[in-house]
Amino acid sequence: YLENLQVQSLGQHDRKLCFELLECLLDRYPEAVVAQGDHLVYGICEAIEGEKDPHCLMHAFHIVEVVAQTFPDPAGPVASFAEDLFDIIGRYFPIHYTHPKSEDVDVSRDDLSRALMLAFSASPFFEPLAVPLLLEKLSSDLPLAKIDSLKYLSYCTEIYGADRMAKHAEAIWNSLRAVIYNLSEEPLSSLASDLSNDKHFQGNAITDEALVLLQKLVSQQNNGFLNLVLEDEAVNGLINLITVSRNFQCSPSQQEQKLCAVGNVLSVVAKASTTSCTRVFETVLPRLLGSLGLGVSSNVLLEDAVDRKS
């Protein structure tokens, strides 16, 4: 029917029926629809493009998810139409959906956002398109866009896998650093003053989601992402402020914000794995002890820790 029916020219009820029929065919008879190949995927693109009704969108996002999983072949139709498919669903991110409380609507914004997230992550062919879009939206001034971007990135990190996400590691870390330190790629000299402006650094949802993503990436990519964090100029600059000078030349609250920022990063990195914990221990603790005049090597500290544990 995709060939003879202009779905978007129909009313809401009939569009919903069309989507339900297509959804049923994909869910229950995947072997039969596979033979349609390019024709099927192209028809889906035409059918869902421009859809605005929340009920229809729930079906449309699920259709994209299922059809993407139905054609995993790199030479298949989803690979060929990946850019077209993602261009259509990418326009809906982040979900902006409100309705009067008086309306009897049983689809929430969270429902739509989760359905869209599943569609984003449904195929590895979406990765080159999805990750840059999510990073772009992460720089938005809208808190909801930031939170959704981080949630989607966390989910896509698990689904796309280490090899695909490694290509974006540096860009992701740069964006995460900006979120966690509440700045936008400013010089290190301005870092201290900017951090003090975030009065809810520990508790805000944006930072929490950023730290969740950070831990997932370190766990997944091991030394690759870990090196980006531990060798980062901003991170080391903050550690140096702590270890080199005991006088921060700022108020106690500002000092606390700095310690909180670097502490959150190092804490989640250390929790990611035994390897990352050891690296953080070896990198940071000797410098902290050195600032107190206690010149103890990291090897001695590690041996002592092992002895105590045994």
PDB file of C-alpha atoms in Angstrom, residues 150-306:
ATOM      1  CA  LEU A 150      23.488  12.996  27.536  1.00  0.00           C
ATOM      2  CA  LYS A 151      20.870  10.277  28.051  1.00  0.00           C
ATOM      3  CA  TYR A 152      20.861   9.407  24.356  1.00  0.00           C
ATOM      4  CA  LEU A 153      24.666   9.370  24.235  1.00  0.00           C
ATOM      5  CA  SER A 154      24.785   7.043  27.249  1.00  0.00           C
ATOM      6  CA  TYR A 155      22.354   4.636  25.629  1.00  0.00           C
ATOM      7  CA  CYS A 156      23.980   4.825  22.203  1.00  0.00           C
ATOM      8  CA  THR A 157      27.392   4.222  23.782  1.00  0.00           C
ATOM      9  CA  GLU A 158      26.201   0.817  24.959  1.00  0.00           C
ATOM     10  CA  ILE A 159      24.469  -0.089  21.695  1.00  0.00           C
ATOM     11  CA  TYR A 160      26.957   1.225  19.128  1.00  0.00           C
ATOM     12  CA  GLY A 161      29.937  -0.333  20.906  1.00  0.00           C
ATOM     13  CA  ALA A 162      33.502   0.683  21.704  1.00  0.00           C
ATOM     14  CA  ASP A 163      34.917   0.724  18.169  1.00  0.00           C
ATOM     15  CA  ARG A 164      32.310   3.089  16.783  1.00  0.00           C
ATOM     16  CA  MET A 165      32.264   5.372  19.826  1.00  0.00           C
ATOM     17  CA  ALA A 166      36.074   5.578  19.904  1.00  0.00           C
ATOM     18  CA  LYS A 167      35.939   7.725  16.768  1.00  0.00           C
ATOM     19  CA  HIS A 168      34.070  10.378  18.736  1.00  0.00           C
ATOM     20  CA  ALA A 169      36.001  10.053  22.007  1.00  0.00           C
ATOM     21  CA  GLU A 170      37.829  13.376  21.877  1.00  0.00           C
ATOM     22  CA  ALA A 171      34.763  15.349  20.795  1.00  0.00           C
ATOM     23  CA  ILE A 172      32.657  13.716  23.504  1.00  0.00           C
ATOM     24  CA  TRP A 173      35.235  14.419  26.209  1.00  0.00           C
ATOM     25  CA  ASN A 174      35.502  18.071  25.163  1.00  0.00           C
ATOM     26  CA  SER A 175      31.724  18.402  25.440  1.00  0.00           C
ATOM     27  CA  LEU A 176      31.560  16.527  28.737  1.00  0.00           C
ATOM     28  CA  ARG A 177      34.308  18.666  30.212  1.00  0.00           C
ATOM     29  CA  ALA A 178      32.406  21.809  29.249  1.00  0.00           C
ATOM     30  CA  VAL A 179      29.248  20.474  30.891  1.00  0.00           C
ATOM     31  CA  ILE A 180      30.909  19.218  34.066  1.00  0.00           C
ATOM     32  CA  TYR A 181      32.866  22.426  34.582  1.00  0.00           C
ATOM     33  CA  ASN A 182      29.965  24.589  33.431  1.00  0.00           C
ATOM     34  CA  LEU A 183      31.903  26.449  30.770  1.00  0.00           C
ATOM     35  CA  SER A 184      32.269  26.522  27.010  1.00  0.00           C
ATOM     36  CA  GLU A 185      35.883  25.905  26.077  1.00  0.00           C
ATOM     37  CA  GLU A 186      37.280  28.936  27.892  1.00  0.00           C
ATOM     38  CA  PRO A 187      40.929  29.395  28.910  1.00  0.00           C
ATOM     39  CA  LEU A 188      42.042  27.713  32.097  1.00  0.00           C
ATOM     40  CA  SER A 189      42.609  31.110  33.727  1.00  0.00           C
ATOM     41  CA  SER A 190      38.863  31.743  33.703  1.00  0.00           C
ATOM     42  CA  LEU A 191      37.954  28.247  34.857  1.00  0.00           C
ATOM     43  CA  ALA A 192      38.093  28.990  38.559  1.00  0.00           C
ATOM     44  CA  SER A 193      35.792  31.998  38.458  1.00  0.00           C
ATOM     45  CA  ASP A 194      33.277  30.264  36.172  1.00  0.00           C
ATOM     46  CA  LEU A 195      33.027  27.181  38.354  1.00  0.00           C
ATOM     47  CA  SER A 196      31.990  29.270  41.326  1.00  0.00           C
ATOM     48  CA  ASN A 197      28.874  30.442  39.508  1.00  0.00           C
ATOM     49  CA  ASP A 198      27.300  26.972  39.506  1.00  0.00           C
ATOM     50  CA  LYS A 199      25.610  26.814  42.898  1.00  0.00           C
ATOM     51  CA  HIS A 200      24.089  23.402  42.273  1.00  0.00           C
ATOM     52  CA  PHE A 201      27.101  21.680  40.746  1.00  0.00           C
ATOM     53  CA  GLN A 202      26.709  18.385  42.590  1.00  0.00           C
ATOM     54  CA  GLY A 203      22.976  18.086  42.419  1.00  0.00           C
ATOM     55  CA  ASN A 204      21.880  19.263  38.998  1.00  0.00           C
ATOM     56  CA  ALA A 205      20.602  16.686  36.572  1.00  0.00           C
ATOM     57  CA  ILE A 206      22.829  17.795  33.706  1.00  0.00           C
ATOM     58  CA  THR A 207      26.021  17.160  35.649  1.00  0.00           C
ATOM     59  CA  ASP A 208      24.692  13.856  36.965  1.00  0.00           C
ATOM     60  CA  GLU A 209      23.940  12.613  33.446  1.00  0.00           C
ATOM     61  CA  ALA A 210      27.344  13.813  32.235  1.00  0.00           C
ATOM     62  CA  LEU A 211      29.111  11.847  34.961  1.00  0.00           C
ATOM     63  CA  VAL A 212      27.079   8.727  34.140  1.00  0.00           C
ATOM     64  CA  LEU A 213      28.177   8.993  30.505  1.00  0.00           C
ATOM     65  CA  LEU A 214      31.785   9.633  31.532  1.00  0.00           C
ATOM     66  CA  GLN A 215      31.902   6.464  33.618  1.00  0.00           C
ATOM     67  CA  LYS A 216      30.383   4.384  30.811  1.00  0.00           C
ATOM     68  CA  LEU A 217      32.930   5.646  28.300  1.00  0.00           C
ATOM     69  CA  VAL A 218      35.894   4.987  30.592  1.00  0.00           C
ATOM     70  CA  SER A 219      34.576   1.483  31.332  1.00  0.00           C
ATOM     71  CA  GLN A 220      34.012   0.767  27.665  1.00  0.00           C
ATOM     72  CA  GLN A 221      37.165   2.222  26.133  1.00  0.00           C
ATOM     73  CA  ASN A 222      39.624   1.680  28.994  1.00  0.00           C
ATOM     74  CA  ASN A 223      42.931   3.480  28.421  1.00  0.00           C
ATOM     75  CA  GLY A 224      41.769   5.364  25.344  1.00  0.00           C
ATOM     76  CA  PHE A 225      39.235   7.555  27.103  1.00  0.00           C
ATOM     77  CA  LEU A 226      41.093   7.415  30.410  1.00  0.00           C
ATOM     78  CA  ASN A 227      44.120   9.064  28.811  1.00  0.00           C
ATOM     79  CA  LEU A 228      41.959  11.892  27.496  1.00  0.00           C
ATOM     80  CA  VAL A 229      40.753  12.620  31.022  1.00  0.00           C
ATOM     81  CA  LEU A 230      43.995  12.239  32.965  1.00  0.00           C
ATOM     82  CA  GLU A 231      46.087  14.099  30.383  1.00  0.00           C
ATOM     83  CA  ASP A 232      43.581  16.907  29.948  1.00  0.00           C
ATOM     84  CA  GLU A 233      44.989  20.392  30.558  1.00  0.00           C
ATOM     85  CA  ALA A 234      41.931  21.583  32.459  1.00  0.00           C
ATOM     86  CA  VAL A 235      41.937  18.578  34.798  1.00  0.00           C
ATOM     87  CA  ASN A 236      45.662  18.855  35.442  1.00  0.00           C
ATOM     88  CA  GLY A 237      45.365  22.600  35.830  1.00  0.00           C
ATOM     89  CA  LEU A 238      42.859  22.136  38.638  1.00  0.00           C
ATOM     90  CA  ILE A 239      45.017  19.488  40.297  1.00  0.00           C
ATOM     91  CA  ASN A 240      47.978  21.855  40.089  1.00  0.00           C
ATOM     92  CA  LEU A 241      45.941  24.582  41.752  1.00  0.00           C
ATOM     93  CA  ILE A 242      45.427  22.189  44.637  1.00  0.00           C
ATOM     94  CA  THR A 243      48.923  20.726  44.827  1.00  0.00           C
ATOM     95  CA  VAL A 244      51.168  23.654  43.898  1.00  0.00           C
ATOM     96  CA  SER A 245      49.540  26.436  45.851  1.00  0.00           C
ATOM     97  CA  ARG A 246      47.633  26.112  49.089  1.00  0.00           C
ATOM     98  CA  ASN A 247      46.400  29.663  48.684  1.00  0.00           C
ATOM     99  CA  PHE A 248      43.675  29.584  46.024  1.00  0.00           C
ATOM    100  CA  GLN A 249      43.184  33.359  46.221  1.00  0.00           C
ATOM    101  CA  CYS A 250      39.448  32.967  46.278  1.00  0.00           C
ATOM    102  CA  SER A 251      36.632  32.475  48.732  1.00  0.00           C
ATOM    103  CA  PRO A 252      36.065  29.115  50.471  1.00  0.00           C
ATOM    104  CA  SER A 253      32.961  28.530  48.355  1.00  0.00           C
ATOM    105  CA  GLN A 254      34.956  29.002  45.152  1.00  0.00           C
ATOM    106  CA  GLN A 255      37.632  26.638  46.415  1.00  0.00           C
ATOM    107  CA  GLU A 256      34.958  24.083  47.222  1.00  0.00           C
ATOM    108  CA  GLN A 257      33.525  24.323  43.699  1.00  0.00           C
ATOM    109  CA  LYS A 258      36.935  23.629  42.170  1.00  0.00           C
ATOM    110  CA  LEU A 259      37.552  20.659  44.414  1.00  0.00           C
ATOM    111  CA  CYS A 260      34.054  19.375  43.704  1.00  0.00           C
ATOM    112  CA  ALA A 261      34.544  19.604  39.936  1.00  0.00           C
ATOM    113  CA  VAL A 262      37.824  17.726  39.743  1.00  0.00           C
ATOM    114  CA  GLY A 263      36.735  15.354  42.512  1.00  0.00           C
ATOM    115  CA  ASN A 264      33.598  14.332  40.635  1.00  0.00           C
ATOM    116  CA  VAL A 265      35.575  13.594  37.491  1.00  0.00           C
ATOM    117  CA  LEU A 266      38.282  11.579  39.232  1.00  0.00           C
ATOM    118  CA  SER A 267      35.753   9.748  41.388  1.00  0.00           C
ATOM    119  CA  VAL A 268      33.628   8.414  38.528  1.00  0.00           C
ATOM    120  CA  VAL A 269      36.729   7.590  36.489  1.00  0.00           C
ATOM    121  CA  ALA A 270      38.205   5.619  39.390  1.00  0.00           C
ATOM    122  CA  LYS A 271      34.949   3.696  39.830  1.00  0.00           C
ATOM    123  CA  ALA A 272      34.844   2.626  36.191  1.00  0.00           C
ATOM    124  CA  SER A 273      37.290  -0.277  36.559  1.00  0.00           C
ATOM    125  CA  THR A 274      40.222  -1.598  38.570  1.00  0.00           C
ATOM    126  CA  THR A 275      42.589  -0.361  35.875  1.00  0.00           C
ATOM    127  CA  SER A 276      41.186   3.150  35.894  1.00  0.00           C
ATOM    128  CA  CYS A 277      41.222   3.242  39.695  1.00  0.00           C
ATOM    129  CA  THR A 278      44.912   2.311  39.701  1.00  0.00           C
ATOM    130  CA  ARG A 279      45.713   4.949  37.087  1.00  0.00           C
ATOM    131  CA  VAL A 280      43.931   7.679  39.044  1.00  0.00           C
ATOM    132  CA  PHE A 281      45.672   6.550  42.229  1.00  0.00           C
ATOM    133  CA  GLU A 282      49.105   6.596  40.583  1.00  0.00           C
ATOM    134  CA  THR A 283      48.500   9.938  38.877  1.00  0.00           C
ATOM    135  CA  VAL A 284      46.907  12.016  41.605  1.00  0.00           C
ATOM    136  CA  LEU A 285      47.821  10.753  45.077  1.00  0.00           C
ATOM    137  CA  PRO A 286      51.617  11.220  44.852  1.00  0.00           C
ATOM    138  CA  ARG A 287      51.055  14.807  43.731  1.00  0.00           C
ATOM    139  CA  LEU A 288      48.723  15.482  46.636  1.00  0.00           C
ATOM    140  CA  LEU A 289      51.160  13.966  49.131  1.00  0.00           C
ATOM    141  CA  GLY A 290      54.006  15.883  47.515  1.00  0.00           C
ATOM    142  CA  SER A 291      52.187  19.154  48.154  1.00  0.00           C
ATOM    143  CA  LEU A 292      52.245  18.218  51.845  1.00  0.00           C
ATOM    144  CA  GLY A 293      55.961  17.466  51.720  1.00  0.00           C
ATOM    145  CA  LEU A 294      55.453  13.702  51.778  1.00  0.00           C
ATOM    146  CA  GLY A 295      57.501  12.359  48.880  1.00  0.00           C
ATOM    147  CA  VAL A 296      56.205   8.796  48.617  1.00  0.00           C
ATOM    148  CA  SER A 297      56.252   6.980  45.282  1.00  0.00           C
ATOM    149  CA  SER A 298      53.075   5.552  43.814  1.00  0.00           C
ATOM    150  CA  ASN A 299      54.598   2.053  43.847  1.00  0.00           C
ATOM    151  CA  VAL A 300      55.148   2.226  47.599  1.00  0.00           C
ATOM    152  CA  LEU A 301      51.605   3.458  48.103  1.00  0.00           C
ATOM    153  CA  LEU A 302      50.201   0.654  45.986  1.00  0.00           C
ATOM    154  CA  GLU A 303      52.249  -1.984  47.801  1.00  0.00           C
ATOM    155  CA  ASP A 304      51.092  -0.620  51.131  1.00  0.00           C
ATOM    156  CA  ALA A 305      47.487  -0.699  49.976  1.00  0.00           C
ATOM    157  CA  VAL A 306      47.866  -4.319  48.863  1.00  0.00           C
TER     158      VAL A 306
END
